[in-house]
Amino acid sequence: MKAVKLKNNIYWVGAIDWDSRNFHGYLTQRGITYNAYLIIDKKITLIDTVKEQFSDEMIKRISSVIDPSKIDYIVSNHVEMDHSGSIPKMMDIAKNAELITCPNGEKGLTAHYKRDFNHRIVKTGDVLNLGKRNLQFVLTPMVHWPDNMVEYMPEEKILFSNDSFGQHYASSSRMDYKNSKDIIIEEAKKYFANIVLPYSAQVRKELEVAATLDIEVIASSHGIVWEKYTKDIIAEYKKWASNSVIRKAVIIYDTMWHSTEKMAYSIQEVFEEKGYSTSMKNLQSNHISDIMTELIDAEYICVGSPTLNNNIMPNVASFLTYLKGLSPRDRKAIAFGSFGWGGQSVAQVADYLKDSGFDVINTYKQKYVPSDDDLINLKNKLTEDLASN
Ligand code: FEO
């Protein structure tokens, strides 16, 4: 449990959570890393802490470099407990430390920990001198809570970006170039789709600020540190935050006796014939958080459910609830499904999609099992509907 040197007198002192597979419904199949950074200067500074259960790991890493009681500043970039959870313990150890936070951070930390920490409030434009280095603060509310902030260290060209640019990814190598580029970009995309997506407008503002800075390294609070691929991840963030779509349709469904599935594959054929890339997502075998990653750039979101007890299938309900919370903007949607007698599911799916802000271009229903002619009719109708949209 040692600190990992990033630059002269700047260390990663976080914790690796190899086992975690769930973050609020988000399937973290590659685990999670909680990043904290230690800066040894005239003022010894810790940027963020780790989830409370991992505090001993962080303290061991800090102790491999300095005595933790000597820390002068603890910067809290975000109140969420994966980053602030070890602040009370660290403030007990570093008895003379000053906690650096923003106004919403102060409120949030007090509400969480019921303590009055020795603290200093900063706002955008404030600079904290550490000795040879400085931290310039930028408040970034709602990326991902009201209390987020980031800081730029001009002397080292490092952006400490907290949740932004993060990935849920546990690995023994801290630097981007020691990991598969495809995997870390994919995990960053999944993180964006499942955590940051609702706050895309705020991310765009953050990117405007980032464009004015000479950033060589992005030290986020989750996953690897960006150094070789810094420009690449900023370019990807611009794309994801822009809400732009490509000719792509994602077809998400559950099925009981394969009738809704047959409809799903007929719908896919139509989109393919129209030149769309397609992705089939059976909810029995795909996790909702992986489906969100696929939806980031999809023009069409197609959701199918058979009717079960006058309702939609539980897997579909779970997906629609998750989708509504993350709600990608300005997408077209269709609802479809089979039924035996009641047939309520398709209208329910359509209502949910409309409530989520999507433009539902049409709905398609099938009684019992579709015949070949039924599927041809479905394809013809969808082809017409796509032509008029
Ligand atoms: Fe990584 Fe919003 O906490």
Short mmCIF file of C-alpha atoms and ligand atoms in Angstrom, two decimals:
data_model
loop_
_atom_site.label_atom_id
_atom_site.label_comp_id
_atom_site.label_asym_id
_atom_site.label_seq_id
_atom_site.Cartn_x
_atom_site.Cartn_y
_atom_site.Cartn_z
CA MET A 1 0.00 0.00 0.00
CA LYS A 2 2.33 2.71 -1.23
CA ALA A 3 1.76 6.11 -2.79
CA VAL A 4 2.18 6.21 -6.57
CA LYS A 5 4.33 9.09 -7.81
CA LEU A 6 2.70 11.06 -10.65
CA LYS A 7 5.14 13.98 -10.75
CA ASN A 8 7.81 15.31 -8.43
CA ASN A 9 6.12 15.57 -5.02
CA ILE A 10 2.67 14.75 -6.38
CA TYR A 11 1.28 11.32 -5.54
CA TRP A 12 -1.81 9.21 -6.04
CA VAL A 13 -2.89 7.99 -2.59
CA GLY A 14 -6.34 6.56 -3.33
CA ALA A 15 -7.90 3.13 -2.95
CA ILE A 16 -8.86 0.35 -5.31
CA ASP A 17 -12.19 -1.37 -4.82
CA TRP A 18 -11.73 -4.55 -6.82
CA ASP A 19 -14.98 -6.18 -5.65
CA SER A 20 -17.68 -3.56 -6.10
CA ARG A 21 -20.12 -4.39 -8.90
CA ASN A 22 -22.91 -1.91 -8.24
CA PHE A 23 -22.95 1.87 -7.95
CA HIS A 24 -26.57 2.96 -7.44
CA GLY A 25 -27.84 0.55 -10.08
CA TYR A 26 -24.85 1.00 -12.41
CA LEU A 27 -23.12 -2.33 -13.06
CA THR A 28 -19.42 -1.73 -12.36
CA GLN A 29 -18.10 -4.95 -13.82
CA ARG A 30 -14.50 -3.73 -13.72
CA GLY A 31 -14.64 -2.49 -10.10
CA ILE A 32 -14.12 1.07 -8.84
CA THR A 33 -11.15 3.28 -7.93
CA TYR A 34 -11.43 6.17 -5.46
CA ASN A 35 -8.66 8.63 -6.23
CA ALA A 36 -7.04 10.99 -3.75
CA TYR A 37 -3.92 13.05 -4.47
CA LEU A 38 -1.16 14.20 -2.15
CA ILE A 39 0.92 17.29 -2.91
CA ILE A 40 4.11 17.86 -0.94
CA ASP A 41 4.91 21.55 -0.97
CA LYS A 42 5.36 24.22 1.69
CA LYS A 43 1.75 23.42 2.50
CA ILE A 44 1.04 19.67 2.36
CA THR A 45 -2.25 19.15 0.59
CA LEU A 46 -4.62 16.23 0.13
CA ILE A 47 -7.11 16.51 -2.73
CA ASP A 48 -10.23 14.48 -1.95
CA THR A 49 -10.36 11.36 0.17
CA VAL A 50 -11.89 7.91 -0.40
CA LYS A 51 -14.98 5.94 0.59
CA GLU A 52 -14.95 5.51 4.38
CA GLN A 53 -14.39 1.71 4.25
CA PHE A 54 -11.15 2.33 2.34
CA SER A 55 -9.71 5.03 4.64
CA ASP A 56 -6.98 2.74 6.03
CA GLU A 57 -5.71 1.99 2.53
CA MET A 58 -5.48 5.71 1.77
CA ILE A 59 -3.78 6.46 5.09
CA LYS A 60 -1.18 3.72 4.49
CA ARG A 61 -0.40 5.19 1.08
CA ILE A 62 -0.08 8.72 2.54
CA SER A 63 2.11 7.34 5.34
CA SER A 64 4.51 5.86 2.80
CA VAL A 65 5.44 9.48 1.91
CA ILE A 66 4.73 11.67 4.95
CA ASP A 67 3.21 11.64 8.40
CA PRO A 68 -0.55 12.21 7.70
CA SER A 69 -0.83 14.45 10.77
CA LYS A 70 1.33 17.00 8.91
CA ILE A 71 -1.30 17.68 6.22
CA ASP A 72 -2.17 21.39 6.05
CA TYR A 73 -5.04 21.43 3.56
CA ILE A 74 -7.68 18.86 2.66
CA VAL A 75 -9.53 19.90 -0.49
CA SER A 76 -13.07 18.52 -0.77
CA ASN A 77 -14.17 18.65 -4.39
CA HIS A 78 -17.46 16.80 -3.89
CA VAL A 79 -19.62 15.84 -0.93
CA GLU A 80 -20.71 12.43 -2.28
CA MET A 81 -19.37 9.86 0.17
CA ASP A 82 -17.14 8.00 -2.28
CA HIS A 83 -14.92 11.11 -2.02
CA SER A 84 -15.78 12.74 1.32
CA GLY A 85 -16.26 9.55 3.37
CA SER A 86 -12.80 9.66 4.94
CA ILE A 87 -12.74 13.43 5.62
CA PRO A 88 -13.84 13.11 9.29
CA LYS A 89 -11.07 10.56 9.99
CA MET A 90 -8.46 12.65 8.16
CA MET A 91 -9.51 15.83 9.98
CA ASP A 92 -9.06 13.93 13.27
CA ILE A 93 -5.59 12.78 12.22
CA ALA A 94 -4.45 16.10 10.74
CA LYS A 95 -5.62 18.21 13.66
CA ASN A 96 -4.34 21.52 12.25
CA ALA A 97 -5.59 20.95 8.73
CA GLU A 98 -7.94 23.37 7.03
CA LEU A 99 -10.74 21.88 4.94
CA ILE A 100 -11.09 23.68 1.60
CA THR A 101 -14.58 23.58 0.12
CA CYS A 102 -17.14 25.67 -1.77
CA PRO A 103 -20.36 27.12 -0.28
CA ASN A 104 -22.51 24.15 -1.31
CA GLY A 105 -19.74 21.82 -0.17
CA GLU A 106 -19.83 23.35 3.30
CA LYS A 107 -23.61 22.86 3.52
CA GLY A 108 -23.38 19.29 2.23
CA LEU A 109 -20.49 18.26 4.48
CA THR A 110 -22.27 19.65 7.54
CA ALA A 111 -25.47 17.80 6.59
CA HIS A 112 -23.59 14.54 6.12
CA TYR A 113 -21.15 14.56 9.03
CA LYS A 114 -22.85 16.83 11.61
CA ARG A 115 -19.51 18.43 12.42
CA ASP A 116 -18.11 21.90 12.19
CA PHE A 117 -14.78 21.32 10.49
CA ASN A 118 -12.08 23.98 10.49
CA HIS A 119 -12.69 25.17 6.95
CA ARG A 120 -12.18 27.79 4.28
CA ILE A 121 -14.70 28.57 1.55
CA VAL A 122 -13.49 29.08 -2.01
CA LYS A 123 -15.26 30.12 -5.17
CA THR A 124 -14.43 30.30 -8.88
CA GLY A 125 -11.31 32.38 -9.46
CA ASP A 126 -9.85 31.87 -5.98
CA VAL A 127 -6.26 30.67 -5.79
CA LEU A 128 -4.68 28.68 -2.96
CA ASN A 129 -0.92 29.03 -2.76
CA LEU A 130 0.81 25.84 -1.60
CA GLY A 131 4.36 27.15 -1.89
CA LYS A 132 5.87 26.51 -5.31
CA ARG A 133 2.50 25.53 -6.69
CA ASN A 134 -1.00 27.00 -6.76
CA LEU A 135 -4.50 25.63 -7.01
CA GLN A 136 -6.96 27.68 -9.07
CA PHE A 137 -10.56 26.80 -8.21
CA VAL A 138 -13.51 26.49 -10.59
CA LEU A 139 -16.93 25.61 -9.20
CA THR A 140 -18.73 23.06 -11.38
CA PRO A 141 -22.15 22.65 -9.74
CA MET A 142 -24.17 19.61 -10.87
CA VAL A 143 -21.27 17.73 -12.35
CA HIS A 144 -22.54 15.72 -10.44
CA TRP A 145 -24.04 17.28 -7.26
CA PRO A 146 -24.55 20.98 -6.39
CA ASP A 147 -21.22 20.95 -4.54
CA ASN A 148 -18.73 19.87 -7.23
CA MET A 149 -15.61 21.87 -7.90
CA VAL A 150 -12.34 21.26 -9.71
CA GLU A 151 -8.92 22.87 -9.54
CA TYR A 152 -6.14 23.56 -11.99
CA MET A 153 -2.47 23.57 -11.01
CA PRO A 154 -0.75 25.78 -13.62
CA GLU A 155 2.83 24.92 -12.57
CA GLU A 156 2.25 21.22 -13.37
CA LYS A 157 -0.58 21.67 -15.92
CA ILE A 158 -2.80 19.29 -13.97
CA LEU A 159 -6.59 19.50 -13.78
CA PHE A 160 -7.98 17.80 -10.67
CA SER A 161 -11.38 17.11 -12.20
CA ASN A 162 -13.24 15.09 -9.55
CA ASP A 163 -16.12 13.06 -11.15
CA SER A 164 -15.58 14.55 -14.63
CA PHE A 165 -13.51 12.36 -16.95
CA GLY A 166 -13.75 9.47 -14.46
CA GLN A 167 -14.32 5.81 -15.09
CA HIS A 168 -15.40 2.99 -12.80
CA TYR A 169 -12.35 0.89 -13.41
CA ALA A 170 -10.06 -0.91 -10.96
CA SER A 171 -6.53 -1.55 -12.17
CA SER A 172 -3.05 -1.82 -10.72
CA SER A 173 -1.69 0.75 -13.21
CA ARG A 174 -2.59 4.34 -12.53
CA MET A 175 -1.61 5.93 -15.84
CA ASP A 176 -3.77 5.81 -18.97
CA TYR A 177 -0.95 4.57 -21.24
CA LYS A 178 -0.45 1.48 -19.08
CA ASN A 179 -4.04 0.40 -19.72
CA SER A 180 -5.97 -0.52 -22.85
CA LYS A 181 -7.08 2.74 -24.49
CA ASP A 182 -10.24 1.09 -25.84
CA ILE A 183 -11.25 -0.16 -22.40
CA ILE A 184 -10.66 3.11 -20.52
CA ILE A 185 -12.49 5.17 -23.17
CA GLU A 186 -15.36 2.66 -23.09
CA GLU A 187 -15.51 2.86 -19.29
CA ALA A 188 -15.37 6.67 -19.42
CA LYS A 189 -18.27 6.58 -21.90
CA LYS A 190 -20.24 4.28 -19.61
CA TYR A 191 -19.50 6.58 -16.66
CA PHE A 192 -20.68 9.59 -18.66
CA ALA A 193 -23.86 7.80 -19.80
CA ASN A 194 -24.78 6.58 -16.33
CA ILE A 195 -23.64 9.46 -14.08
CA VAL A 196 -22.96 12.67 -15.99
CA LEU A 197 -25.45 12.58 -18.89
CA PRO A 198 -28.27 14.58 -17.18
CA TYR A 199 -25.77 17.37 -16.55
CA SER A 200 -24.46 17.68 -20.11
CA ALA A 201 -25.16 21.44 -20.20
CA GLN A 202 -22.97 21.94 -17.13
CA VAL A 203 -20.26 19.74 -18.69
CA ARG A 204 -20.27 21.96 -21.76
CA LYS A 205 -19.60 24.98 -19.50
CA GLU A 206 -16.78 23.07 -17.80
CA LEU A 207 -15.28 22.22 -21.20
CA GLU A 208 -15.36 25.93 -22.14
CA VAL A 209 -13.26 26.68 -19.05
CA ALA A 210 -10.96 23.73 -19.80
CA ALA A 211 -10.37 25.10 -23.30
CA THR A 212 -8.79 28.20 -21.74
CA LEU A 213 -6.28 26.11 -19.75
CA ASP A 214 -3.12 24.35 -20.84
CA ILE A 215 -3.96 20.88 -19.51
CA GLU A 216 -1.44 18.06 -19.80
CA VAL A 217 -2.79 15.77 -17.09
CA ILE A 218 -6.34 15.14 -15.91
CA ALA A 219 -6.42 13.62 -12.45
CA SER A 220 -10.03 12.63 -11.94
CA SER A 221 -11.43 11.05 -8.80
CA HIS A 222 -12.21 7.69 -10.43
CA GLY A 223 -10.12 5.35 -12.54
CA ILE A 224 -6.88 6.09 -14.33
CA VAL A 225 -5.01 9.40 -14.66
CA TRP A 226 -5.16 10.86 -18.18
CA GLU A 227 -1.77 11.88 -19.53
CA LYS A 228 -1.15 10.32 -22.95
CA TYR A 229 -4.82 10.46 -23.98
CA THR A 230 -5.79 13.80 -22.40
CA LYS A 231 -6.75 15.38 -25.72
CA ASP A 232 -8.65 12.24 -26.73
CA ILE A 233 -10.80 12.16 -23.60
CA ILE A 234 -11.57 15.89 -23.86
CA ALA A 235 -12.64 15.34 -27.49
CA GLU A 236 -14.84 12.41 -26.46
CA TYR A 237 -16.43 14.50 -23.68
CA LYS A 238 -17.21 17.27 -26.17
CA LYS A 239 -18.96 14.72 -28.38
CA TRP A 240 -20.91 13.03 -25.58
CA ALA A 241 -21.94 16.32 -23.94
CA SER A 242 -23.10 17.75 -27.28
CA ASN A 243 -25.99 15.24 -27.40
CA SER A 244 -25.33 14.69 -31.10
CA VAL A 245 -26.70 11.50 -32.65
CA ILE A 246 -25.73 9.22 -35.51
CA ARG A 247 -27.96 7.07 -37.72
CA LYS A 248 -28.35 4.43 -35.08
CA ALA A 249 -31.32 2.60 -33.58
CA VAL A 250 -31.19 0.70 -30.30
CA ILE A 251 -33.97 -1.85 -29.89
CA ILE A 252 -34.61 -2.76 -26.27
CA TYR A 253 -37.17 -5.38 -25.31
CA ASP A 254 -38.27 -8.20 -23.08
CA THR A 255 -40.27 -11.13 -24.36
CA MET A 256 -42.38 -13.96 -22.92
CA TRP A 257 -43.02 -16.39 -25.81
CA HIS A 258 -40.86 -14.67 -28.48
CA SER A 259 -43.64 -12.66 -30.16
CA THR A 260 -42.27 -9.28 -29.01
CA GLU A 261 -38.81 -10.58 -29.93
CA LYS A 262 -39.98 -11.33 -33.48
CA MET A 263 -41.31 -7.79 -33.70
CA ALA A 264 -37.97 -6.48 -32.40
CA TYR A 265 -36.01 -8.28 -35.12
CA SER A 266 -38.43 -7.07 -37.83
CA ILE A 267 -37.93 -3.52 -36.56
CA GLN A 268 -34.18 -4.04 -36.71
CA GLU A 269 -34.44 -5.20 -40.35
CA VAL A 270 -36.23 -1.99 -41.30
CA PHE A 271 -33.60 0.21 -39.68
CA GLU A 272 -30.83 -1.79 -41.32
CA GLU A 273 -32.49 -1.44 -44.72
CA LYS A 274 -32.59 2.33 -44.10
CA GLY A 275 -28.84 2.39 -43.45
CA TYR A 276 -28.95 2.69 -39.66
CA SER A 277 -26.53 0.86 -37.42
CA THR A 278 -28.56 -1.18 -34.96
CA SER A 279 -28.10 -2.75 -31.56
CA MET A 280 -30.39 -5.42 -30.12
CA LYS A 281 -30.78 -5.32 -26.35
CA ASN A 282 -32.82 -8.12 -24.82
CA LEU A 283 -33.35 -7.01 -21.22
CA GLN A 284 -33.02 -10.61 -20.03
CA SER A 285 -29.36 -10.62 -21.05
CA ASN A 286 -28.27 -6.95 -21.03
CA HIS A 287 -27.82 -4.69 -18.02
CA ILE A 288 -29.64 -1.36 -18.11
CA SER A 289 -26.40 0.55 -17.46
CA ASP A 290 -24.74 -1.05 -20.51
CA ILE A 291 -27.80 -0.15 -22.59
CA MET A 292 -27.38 3.50 -21.50
CA THR A 293 -23.82 3.49 -22.90
CA GLU A 294 -25.21 2.29 -26.23
CA LEU A 295 -27.91 5.00 -26.24
CA ILE A 296 -25.56 7.98 -25.96
CA ASP A 297 -25.48 8.61 -29.72
CA ALA A 298 -28.63 6.79 -30.90
CA GLU A 299 -31.18 8.68 -33.01
CA TYR A 300 -33.93 6.12 -32.28
CA ILE A 301 -34.79 4.39 -29.01
CA CYS A 302 -37.22 1.50 -29.60
CA VAL A 303 -38.75 -0.17 -26.55
CA GLY A 304 -40.85 -3.33 -26.61
CA SER A 305 -42.82 -5.14 -23.92
CA PRO A 306 -45.50 -7.81 -24.01
CA THR A 307 -48.47 -7.25 -21.72
CA LEU A 308 -48.10 -9.07 -18.42
CA ASN A 309 -51.03 -8.88 -15.97
CA ASN A 310 -52.33 -5.69 -17.66
CA ASN A 311 -48.91 -4.12 -17.33
CA ILE A 312 -45.41 -3.99 -18.76
CA MET A 313 -42.70 -6.54 -17.98
CA PRO A 314 -40.69 -5.76 -14.79
CA ASN A 315 -37.39 -5.60 -16.71
CA VAL A 316 -38.88 -3.02 -19.07
CA ALA A 317 -40.26 -0.99 -16.16
CA SER A 318 -36.82 -0.98 -14.54
CA PHE A 319 -35.15 0.17 -17.75
CA LEU A 320 -37.73 2.91 -18.42
CA THR A 321 -37.36 4.26 -14.87
CA TYR A 322 -33.58 4.36 -15.21
CA LEU A 323 -33.82 5.93 -18.69
CA LYS A 324 -36.21 8.65 -17.47
CA GLY A 325 -33.75 9.72 -14.77
CA LEU A 326 -30.83 9.96 -17.19
CA SER A 327 -33.02 11.18 -20.08
CA PRO A 328 -30.93 11.80 -23.19
CA ARG A 329 -32.47 14.75 -25.04
CA ASP A 330 -34.18 15.14 -28.42
CA ARG A 331 -34.47 11.47 -29.35
CA LYS A 332 -37.08 9.73 -31.46
CA ALA A 333 -38.74 6.67 -30.02
CA ILE A 334 -41.14 3.86 -30.85
CA ALA A 335 -43.06 1.50 -28.56
CA PHE A 336 -44.07 -2.02 -29.53
CA GLY A 337 -45.18 -5.31 -28.06
CA SER A 338 -47.41 -8.34 -28.22
CA PHE A 339 -50.44 -9.16 -26.10
CA GLY A 340 -53.08 -11.82 -25.53
CA TRP A 341 -56.24 -9.98 -24.49
CA GLY A 342 -55.70 -6.75 -22.51
CA GLY A 343 -52.87 -5.23 -24.56
CA GLN A 344 -52.10 -2.31 -22.23
CA SER A 345 -48.29 -2.55 -22.37
CA VAL A 346 -47.56 -0.68 -25.59
CA ALA A 347 -49.51 2.45 -24.59
CA GLN A 348 -47.82 2.34 -21.18
CA VAL A 349 -44.36 2.17 -22.76
CA ALA A 350 -45.29 5.01 -25.13
CA ASP A 351 -46.55 7.18 -22.24
CA TYR A 352 -43.34 6.58 -20.33
CA LEU A 353 -41.23 7.50 -23.35
CA LYS A 354 -43.25 10.69 -23.89
CA ASP A 355 -42.92 11.59 -20.18
CA SER A 356 -39.17 11.14 -20.60
CA GLY A 357 -39.22 13.81 -23.31
CA PHE A 358 -38.91 11.61 -26.41
CA ASP A 359 -40.77 12.11 -29.68
CA VAL A 360 -42.75 8.85 -30.03
CA ILE A 361 -43.28 8.52 -33.78
CA ASN A 362 -45.66 5.54 -33.56
CA THR A 363 -46.62 2.41 -31.64
CA TYR A 364 -46.97 -1.16 -32.94
CA LYS A 365 -49.07 -3.90 -31.33
CA GLN A 366 -49.45 -7.60 -32.11
CA LYS A 367 -52.11 -10.00 -30.80
CA TYR A 368 -50.59 -13.33 -29.75
CA VAL A 369 -48.06 -14.67 -32.30
CA PRO A 370 -47.16 -12.63 -35.40
CA SER A 371 -47.53 -14.45 -38.73
CA ASP A 372 -45.15 -13.78 -41.61
CA ASP A 373 -47.77 -11.41 -43.04
CA ASP A 374 -48.08 -9.60 -39.72
CA LEU A 375 -44.33 -9.00 -39.66
CA ILE A 376 -44.36 -7.77 -43.27
CA ASN A 377 -47.17 -5.36 -42.34
CA LEU A 378 -45.19 -4.15 -39.34
CA LYS A 379 -42.15 -3.53 -41.51
CA ASN A 380 -44.17 -1.72 -44.14
CA LYS A 381 -45.83 0.52 -41.55
CA LEU A 382 -42.52 1.33 -39.84
CA THR A 383 -40.91 2.07 -43.21
CA GLU A 384 -43.70 4.58 -43.93
CA ASP A 385 -43.38 6.12 -40.46
CA LEU A 386 -39.63 6.53 -40.78
CA ALA A 387 -40.08 8.17 -44.18
CA SER A 388 -42.35 10.80 -42.67
CA ASN A 389 -40.06 11.54 -39.71
FE1 FEO B 1 -17.73 9.91 -7.53
FE2 FEO B 1 -20.55 11.92 -7.55
O1 FEO B 1 -19.21 10.82 -6.80
#
